[in-house]
Coordinates of C-alpha atoms and ligand atoms in Angstrom, one line a residue:
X1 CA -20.8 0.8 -5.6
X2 CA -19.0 -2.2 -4.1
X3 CA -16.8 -4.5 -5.7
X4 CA -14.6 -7.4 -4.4
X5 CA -11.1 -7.2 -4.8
X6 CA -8.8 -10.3 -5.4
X7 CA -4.9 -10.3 -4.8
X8 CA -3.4 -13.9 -5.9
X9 CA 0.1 -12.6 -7.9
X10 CA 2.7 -13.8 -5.4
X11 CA 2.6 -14.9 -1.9
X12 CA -0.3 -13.2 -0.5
X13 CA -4.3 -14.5 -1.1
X14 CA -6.1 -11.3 -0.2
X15 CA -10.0 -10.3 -0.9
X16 CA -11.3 -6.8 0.1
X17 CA -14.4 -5.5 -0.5
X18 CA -14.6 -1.3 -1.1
X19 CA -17.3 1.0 -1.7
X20 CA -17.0 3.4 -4.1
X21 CA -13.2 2.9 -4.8
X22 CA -12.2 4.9 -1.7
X23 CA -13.8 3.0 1.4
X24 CA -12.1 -0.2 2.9
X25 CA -15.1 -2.1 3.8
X26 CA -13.0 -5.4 4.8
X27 CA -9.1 -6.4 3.2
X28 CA -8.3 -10.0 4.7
X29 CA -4.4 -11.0 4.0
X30 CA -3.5 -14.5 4.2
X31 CA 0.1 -14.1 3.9
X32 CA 2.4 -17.4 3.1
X33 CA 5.8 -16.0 4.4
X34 CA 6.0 -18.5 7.0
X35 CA 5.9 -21.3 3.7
X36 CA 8.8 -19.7 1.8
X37 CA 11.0 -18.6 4.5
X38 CA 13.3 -22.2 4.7
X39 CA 13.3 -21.5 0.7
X40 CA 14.3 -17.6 1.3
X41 CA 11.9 -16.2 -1.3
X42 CA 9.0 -17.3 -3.0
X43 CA 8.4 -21.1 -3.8
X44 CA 6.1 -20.7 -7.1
X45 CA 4.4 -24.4 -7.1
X46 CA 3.9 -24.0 -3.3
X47 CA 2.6 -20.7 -3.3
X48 CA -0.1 -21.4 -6.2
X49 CA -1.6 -24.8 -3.9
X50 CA -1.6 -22.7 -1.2
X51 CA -3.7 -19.9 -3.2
X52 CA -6.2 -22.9 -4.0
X53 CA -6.7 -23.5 -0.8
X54 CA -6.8 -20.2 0.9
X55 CA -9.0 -18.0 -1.7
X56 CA -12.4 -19.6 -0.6
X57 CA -12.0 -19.1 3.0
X58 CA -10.3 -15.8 2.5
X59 CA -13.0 -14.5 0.0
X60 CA -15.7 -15.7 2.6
X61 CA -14.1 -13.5 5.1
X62 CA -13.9 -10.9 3.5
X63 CA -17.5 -10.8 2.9
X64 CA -18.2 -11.5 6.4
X65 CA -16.3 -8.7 7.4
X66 CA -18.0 -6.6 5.2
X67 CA -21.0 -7.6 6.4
X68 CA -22.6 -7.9 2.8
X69 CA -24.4 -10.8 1.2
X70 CA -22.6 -11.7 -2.6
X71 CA -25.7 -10.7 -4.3
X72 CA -25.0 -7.0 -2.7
X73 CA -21.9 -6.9 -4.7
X74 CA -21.7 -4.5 -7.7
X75 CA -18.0 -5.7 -9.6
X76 CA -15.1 -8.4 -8.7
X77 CA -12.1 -7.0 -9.9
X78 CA -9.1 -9.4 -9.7
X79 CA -5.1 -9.1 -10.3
X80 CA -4.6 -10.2 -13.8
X81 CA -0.4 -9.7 -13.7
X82 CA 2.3 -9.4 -13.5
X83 CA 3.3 -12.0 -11.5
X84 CA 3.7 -16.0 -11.0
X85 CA 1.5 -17.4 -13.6
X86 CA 0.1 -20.4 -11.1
X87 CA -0.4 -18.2 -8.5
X88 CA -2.6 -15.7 -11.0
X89 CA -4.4 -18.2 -12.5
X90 CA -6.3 -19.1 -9.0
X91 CA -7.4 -15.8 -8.4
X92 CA -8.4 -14.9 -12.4
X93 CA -10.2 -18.2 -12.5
X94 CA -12.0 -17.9 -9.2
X95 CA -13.3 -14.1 -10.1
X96 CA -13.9 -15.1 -13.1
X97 CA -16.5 -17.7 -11.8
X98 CA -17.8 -15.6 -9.2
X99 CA -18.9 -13.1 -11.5
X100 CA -20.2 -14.9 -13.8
X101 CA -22.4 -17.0 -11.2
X102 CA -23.2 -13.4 -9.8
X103 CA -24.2 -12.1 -13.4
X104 CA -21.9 -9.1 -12.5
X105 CA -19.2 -6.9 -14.6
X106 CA -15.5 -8.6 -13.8
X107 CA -12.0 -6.5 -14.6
X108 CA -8.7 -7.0 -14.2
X109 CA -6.3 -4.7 -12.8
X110 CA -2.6 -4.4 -13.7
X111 CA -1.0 -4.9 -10.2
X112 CA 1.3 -2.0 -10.2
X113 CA -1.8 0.1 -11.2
X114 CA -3.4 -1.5 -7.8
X115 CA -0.4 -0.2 -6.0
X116 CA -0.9 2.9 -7.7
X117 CA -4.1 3.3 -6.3
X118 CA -3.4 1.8 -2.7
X119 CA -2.7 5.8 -1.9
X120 CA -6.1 6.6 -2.2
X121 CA -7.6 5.8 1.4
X122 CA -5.8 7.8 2.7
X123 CA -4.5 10.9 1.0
X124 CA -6.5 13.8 -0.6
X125 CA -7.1 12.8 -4.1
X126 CA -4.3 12.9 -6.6
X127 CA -3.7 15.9 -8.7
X128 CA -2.5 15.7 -12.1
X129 CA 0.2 14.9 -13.4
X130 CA 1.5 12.8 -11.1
X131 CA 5.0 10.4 -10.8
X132 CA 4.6 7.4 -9.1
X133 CA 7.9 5.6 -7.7
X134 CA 6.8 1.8 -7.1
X135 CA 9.0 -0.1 -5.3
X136 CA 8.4 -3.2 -4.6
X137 CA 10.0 -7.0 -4.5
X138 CA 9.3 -7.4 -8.3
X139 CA 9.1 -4.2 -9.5
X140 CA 10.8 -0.9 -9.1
X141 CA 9.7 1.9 -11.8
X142 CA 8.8 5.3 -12.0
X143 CA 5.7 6.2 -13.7
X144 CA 4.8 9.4 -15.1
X145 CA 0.7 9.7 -15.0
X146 CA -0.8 12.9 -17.1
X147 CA -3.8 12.3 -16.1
X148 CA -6.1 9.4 -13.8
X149 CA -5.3 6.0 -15.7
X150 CA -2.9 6.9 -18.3
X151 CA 0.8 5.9 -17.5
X152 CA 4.4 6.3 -18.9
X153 CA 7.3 4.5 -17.5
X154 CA 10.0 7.1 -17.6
X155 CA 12.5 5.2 -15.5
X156 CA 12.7 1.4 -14.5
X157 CA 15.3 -1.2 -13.1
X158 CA 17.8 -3.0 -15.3
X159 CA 18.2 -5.6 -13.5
X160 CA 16.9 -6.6 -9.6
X161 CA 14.3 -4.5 -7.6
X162 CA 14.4 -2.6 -4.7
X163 CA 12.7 -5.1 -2.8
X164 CA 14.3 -7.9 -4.1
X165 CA 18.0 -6.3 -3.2
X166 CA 16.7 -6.1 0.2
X167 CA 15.9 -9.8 0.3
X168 CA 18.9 -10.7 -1.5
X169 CA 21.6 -8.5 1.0
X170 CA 19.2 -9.8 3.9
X171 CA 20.1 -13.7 2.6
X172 CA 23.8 -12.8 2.6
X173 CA 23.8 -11.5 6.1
X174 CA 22.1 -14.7 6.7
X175 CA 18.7 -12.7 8.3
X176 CA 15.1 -13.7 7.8
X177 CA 12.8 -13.6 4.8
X178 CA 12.0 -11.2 3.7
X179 CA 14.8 -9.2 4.0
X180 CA 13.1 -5.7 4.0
X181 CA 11.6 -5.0 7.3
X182 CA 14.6 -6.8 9.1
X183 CA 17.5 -4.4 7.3
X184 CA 15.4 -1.3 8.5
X185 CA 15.1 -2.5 12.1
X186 CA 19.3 -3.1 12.1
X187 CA 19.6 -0.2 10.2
X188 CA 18.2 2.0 13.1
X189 CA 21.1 0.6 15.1
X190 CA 23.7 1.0 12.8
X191 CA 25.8 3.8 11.2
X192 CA 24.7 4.6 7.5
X193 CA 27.9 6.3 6.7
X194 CA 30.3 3.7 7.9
X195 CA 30.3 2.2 4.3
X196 CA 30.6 3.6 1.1
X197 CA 28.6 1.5 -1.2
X198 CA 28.8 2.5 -4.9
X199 CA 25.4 4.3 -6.8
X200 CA 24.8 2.6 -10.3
X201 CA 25.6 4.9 -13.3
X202 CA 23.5 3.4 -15.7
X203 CA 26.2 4.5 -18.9
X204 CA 24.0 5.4 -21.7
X205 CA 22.5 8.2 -19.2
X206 CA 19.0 7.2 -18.8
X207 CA 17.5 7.9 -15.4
X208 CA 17.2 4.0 -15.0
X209 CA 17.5 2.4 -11.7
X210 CA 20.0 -0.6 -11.0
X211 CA 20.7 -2.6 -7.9
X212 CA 22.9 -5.9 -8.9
X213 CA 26.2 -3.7 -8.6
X214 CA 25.0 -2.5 -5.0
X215 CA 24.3 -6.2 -4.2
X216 CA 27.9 -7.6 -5.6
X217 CA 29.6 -4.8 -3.7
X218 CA 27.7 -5.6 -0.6
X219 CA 28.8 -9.1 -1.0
X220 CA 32.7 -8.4 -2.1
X221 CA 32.5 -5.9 1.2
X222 CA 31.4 -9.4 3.7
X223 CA 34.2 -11.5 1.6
X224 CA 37.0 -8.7 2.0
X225 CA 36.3 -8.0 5.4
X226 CA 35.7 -11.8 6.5
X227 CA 32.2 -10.9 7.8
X228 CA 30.1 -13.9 9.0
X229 CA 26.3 -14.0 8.6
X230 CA 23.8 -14.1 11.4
X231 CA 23.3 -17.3 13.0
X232 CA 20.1 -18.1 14.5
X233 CA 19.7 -17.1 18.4
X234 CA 22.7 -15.2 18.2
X235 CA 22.9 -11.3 19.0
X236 CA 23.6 -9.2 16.0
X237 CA 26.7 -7.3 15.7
X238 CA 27.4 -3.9 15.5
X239 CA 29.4 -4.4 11.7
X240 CA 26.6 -6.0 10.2
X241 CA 24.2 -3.2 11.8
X242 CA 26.2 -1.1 10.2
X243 CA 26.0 -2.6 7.0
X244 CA 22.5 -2.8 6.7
X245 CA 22.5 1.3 7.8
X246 CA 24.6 1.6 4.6
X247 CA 23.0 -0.5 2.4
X248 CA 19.8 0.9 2.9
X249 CA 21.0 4.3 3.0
X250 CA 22.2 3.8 -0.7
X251 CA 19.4 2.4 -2.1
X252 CA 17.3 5.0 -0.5
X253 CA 19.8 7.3 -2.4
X254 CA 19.9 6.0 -5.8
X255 CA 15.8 5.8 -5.4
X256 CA 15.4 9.3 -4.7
X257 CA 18.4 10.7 -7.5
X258 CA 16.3 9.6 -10.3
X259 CA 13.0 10.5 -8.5
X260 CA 14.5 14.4 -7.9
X261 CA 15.9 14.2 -11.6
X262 CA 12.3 13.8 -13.2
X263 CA 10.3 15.4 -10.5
X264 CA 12.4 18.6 -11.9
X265 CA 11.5 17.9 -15.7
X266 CA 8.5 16.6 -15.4
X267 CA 6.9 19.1 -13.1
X268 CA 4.2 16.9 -11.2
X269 CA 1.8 18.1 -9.0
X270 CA 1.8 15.0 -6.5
X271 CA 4.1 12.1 -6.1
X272 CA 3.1 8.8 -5.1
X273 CA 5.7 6.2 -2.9
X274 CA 3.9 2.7 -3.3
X275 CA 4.7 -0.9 -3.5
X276 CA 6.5 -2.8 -0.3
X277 CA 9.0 -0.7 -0.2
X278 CA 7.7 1.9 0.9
X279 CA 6.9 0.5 4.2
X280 CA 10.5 1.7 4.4
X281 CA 10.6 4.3 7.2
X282 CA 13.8 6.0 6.0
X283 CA 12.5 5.9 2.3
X284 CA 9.2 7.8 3.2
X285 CA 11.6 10.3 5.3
X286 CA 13.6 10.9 2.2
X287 CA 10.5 11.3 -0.2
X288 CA 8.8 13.7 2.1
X289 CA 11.8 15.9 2.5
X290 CA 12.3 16.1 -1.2
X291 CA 8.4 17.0 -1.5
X292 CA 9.0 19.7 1.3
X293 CA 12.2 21.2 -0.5
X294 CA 9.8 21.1 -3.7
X295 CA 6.5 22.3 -2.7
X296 CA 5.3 18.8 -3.8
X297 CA 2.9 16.5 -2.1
X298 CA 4.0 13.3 -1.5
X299 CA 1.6 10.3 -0.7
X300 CA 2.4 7.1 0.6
X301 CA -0.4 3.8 1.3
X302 CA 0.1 3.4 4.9
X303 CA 1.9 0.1 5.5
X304 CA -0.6 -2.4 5.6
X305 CA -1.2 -1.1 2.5
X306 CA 2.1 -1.3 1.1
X307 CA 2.6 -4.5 0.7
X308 CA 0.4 -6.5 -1.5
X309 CA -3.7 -6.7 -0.6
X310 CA -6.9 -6.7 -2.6
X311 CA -8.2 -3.2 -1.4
X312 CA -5.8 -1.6 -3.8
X313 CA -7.6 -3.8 -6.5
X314 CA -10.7 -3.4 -5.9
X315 CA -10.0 0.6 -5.7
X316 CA -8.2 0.5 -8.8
X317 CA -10.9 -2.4 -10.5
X318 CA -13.5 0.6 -9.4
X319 CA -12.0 3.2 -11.6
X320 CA -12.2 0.9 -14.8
X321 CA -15.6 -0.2 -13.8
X322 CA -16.4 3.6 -13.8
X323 CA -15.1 4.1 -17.4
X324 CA -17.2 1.5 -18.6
X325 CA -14.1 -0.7 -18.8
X326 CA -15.3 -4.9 -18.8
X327 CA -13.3 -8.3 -19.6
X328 CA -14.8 -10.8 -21.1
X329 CA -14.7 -14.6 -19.8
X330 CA -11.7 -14.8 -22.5
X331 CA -10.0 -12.7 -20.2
X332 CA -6.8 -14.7 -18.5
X333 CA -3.8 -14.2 -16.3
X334 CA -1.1 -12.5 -18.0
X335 CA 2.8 -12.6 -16.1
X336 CA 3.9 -10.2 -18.5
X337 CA 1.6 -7.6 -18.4
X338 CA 2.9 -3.8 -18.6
X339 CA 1.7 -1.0 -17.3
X340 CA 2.2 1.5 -20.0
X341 CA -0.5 3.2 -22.5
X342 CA 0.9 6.5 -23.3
X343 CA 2.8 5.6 -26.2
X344 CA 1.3 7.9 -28.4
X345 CA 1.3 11.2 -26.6
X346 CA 4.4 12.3 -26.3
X347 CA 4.2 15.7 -27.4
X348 CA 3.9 16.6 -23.5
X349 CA 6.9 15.1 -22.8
X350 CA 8.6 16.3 -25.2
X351 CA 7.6 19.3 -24.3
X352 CA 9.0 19.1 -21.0
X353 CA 12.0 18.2 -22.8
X354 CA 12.2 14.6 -21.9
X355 CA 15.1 13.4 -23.7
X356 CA 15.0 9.4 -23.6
X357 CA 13.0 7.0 -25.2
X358 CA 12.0 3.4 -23.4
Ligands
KG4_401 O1 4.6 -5.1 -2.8 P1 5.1 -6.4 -2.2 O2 4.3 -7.0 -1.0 O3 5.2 -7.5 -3.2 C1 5.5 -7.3 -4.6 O4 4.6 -6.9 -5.3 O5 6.7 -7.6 -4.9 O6 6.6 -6.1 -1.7 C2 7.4 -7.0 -1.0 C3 8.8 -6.4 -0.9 C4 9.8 -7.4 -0.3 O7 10.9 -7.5 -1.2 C5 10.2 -6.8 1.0 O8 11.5 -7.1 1.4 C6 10.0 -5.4 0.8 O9 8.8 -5.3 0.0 N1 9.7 -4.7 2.0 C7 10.6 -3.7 2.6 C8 10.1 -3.3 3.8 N2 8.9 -4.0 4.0 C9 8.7 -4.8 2.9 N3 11.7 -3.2 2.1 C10 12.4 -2.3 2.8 N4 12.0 -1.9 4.0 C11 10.8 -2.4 4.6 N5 10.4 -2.0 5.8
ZN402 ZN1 3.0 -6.0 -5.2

């Protein structure tokens, strides 16, 4: 079966098509970083013109690539949120069409559920129950999965991302957008235990994530020690190497303390590292020792497919379409969609003696 993936939820247009929700046939990525980055971070208005005018040409290569005619197409599947409700509306609309000209079935996927699935290329197939950490510029939760498509959050950020702490420290030391991949690169030069920066206690004990506190401290440590950003052209110093090494060493930290705290009471049999994020070399080090030290397997997307593309739609679109799952031409964007439906099972938590509620 082949469907046609579309990505249009922040600031990459992507189309893939994949057959049988496990074979990249094509994935074409028109990425818009080089739009924002005098804004340092997403420019919603921009990003949703530029979406308008990229998802013909990029759906048209992706078909070429594929090397399939439309009518050979089985499903479009298309991000319906979260995510910048401009930028959405492009993609929903334009599957939405495309279908409906093709007389085809049309779904829309959750986009952390596509990062869920963007694992699946690449890795043995998932055994159940599973905990997914997704980490990425808007989101960073922890999902417990009993079985394929059912999900519980069982820990989630109070406040920024992982991703977006990255961008936000990488802004302060006055680096590129997005922050991410530049940190890591310092961060190999510099010494992660020359700063102590504080882990987030979240004080009513829930195994929540939260990075503000890590981001104010990063920012007290540059005003207290009279450390000056980057300026362009000039060589970076050793400090602010250093602080990067730090910075990402604590986040990498406080990610994997709540990972080890429910991998233990939860018991899964695979754990899944998606979203951005984990394009992080020194978070997939961390994640695979813990899966060593706990017999676990631990799969990560590799990192092309990390950061956001329409394979891990379409995959994900496929398992729906195998369920017998449709929308309807009702169906719209929605920047507030959750990725949560097992509300009303939670005897099995229980069970494992799961204490909190979200
Ligand atoms: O999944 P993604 O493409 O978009 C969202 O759905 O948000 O993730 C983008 C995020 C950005 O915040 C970026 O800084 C972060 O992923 N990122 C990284 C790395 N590569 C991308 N963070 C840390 N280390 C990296 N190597
Ligand atoms: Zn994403």
């Amino acid at each position: 079966m082949l469907v046609l993936g579309i990505e249009s939820s922040c600031d990459e247009t992507a189309a893939a098509v994949v057959a049988d929700g496990r074979e990249i046939l094509s994935s074409v990525i028109s990425s818009q970083i080089e739009l924002h980055k005098p804004y340092g971070g997403v420019f919603p208005e921009l990003a949703a013109r530029e979406h308008l005018e990229k998802i013909e040409p990029v759906v048209n290569e992706a078909m070429t690539k594929a090397g399939i005619e439309f009518d050979a197409l089985d499903a479009v599947a298309v991000t319906q949120g979260p995510g910048l409700i401009g930028s959405l509306l492009v993609g929903v609309s334009y599957a939405k069409a495309l279908a409906w000209g093709l007389d085809i079935p049309f779904i829309g996927v959750n986009h952390i559920e596509g990062h869920v699935y963007s694992i699946v290329f690449e890795n043995p197939p998932v055994e159940y129950p599973a905990l997914a950490l997704i980490v990425s510029g808007g989101h960073t939760n922890l999902f417990y999965i009993p079985e394929e498509g059912k999900y519980k959050i069982v820990s989630r950020t109070r406040d920024d991302a992982a991703g977006e702490a990255f961008d936000k420290v990488g802004k302060m030391l006055g680096l590129s957008y997005p922050g991410g991949p530049v940190i890591e690169k310092l961060a190999r030069e510099g010494d992660k235990h020359k700063i102590k920066f504080p882990i987030a206690k979240i004080s009513d004990g829930r195994p929540d994530f939260s990075f503000s506190g890590l981001k104010t401290a990063v920012s007290r440590y540059l005003r207290e020690n009279s450390v000056e950003p980057v300026k362009e052209n000039e060589t970076v110093s050793q400090e602010i190497k250093d602080i990067a090494a730090s910075f990402q060493a604590t986040v990498v930290k406080s990610l994997l303390i709540n990972v080890e705290k429910l991998a233990v009471e939860l018991e899964p049999k695979t754990l899944i590292v998606a979203g951005g994020v984990a394009c992080n070399g020194a978070l997939r080090e961390a994640a695979e020792n813990f899966g060593a030290k706990m017999n676990l397997p631990v799969y990560f997307p590799s990192k092309h497919l990390s950061t956001d593309n329409a394979a891990m739609i379409a995959a994900a679109g496929y398992f729906h379409l195998k369920r017998g799952e449709r929308a309807n031409l009702r169906m719209t964007a929605d920047v507030t969609l959750r990725l949560q439906n097992f509300e009303n099972e939670d005897a099995e938590l229980k069970r494992k003696k799961v204490r909190y509620r979200l």
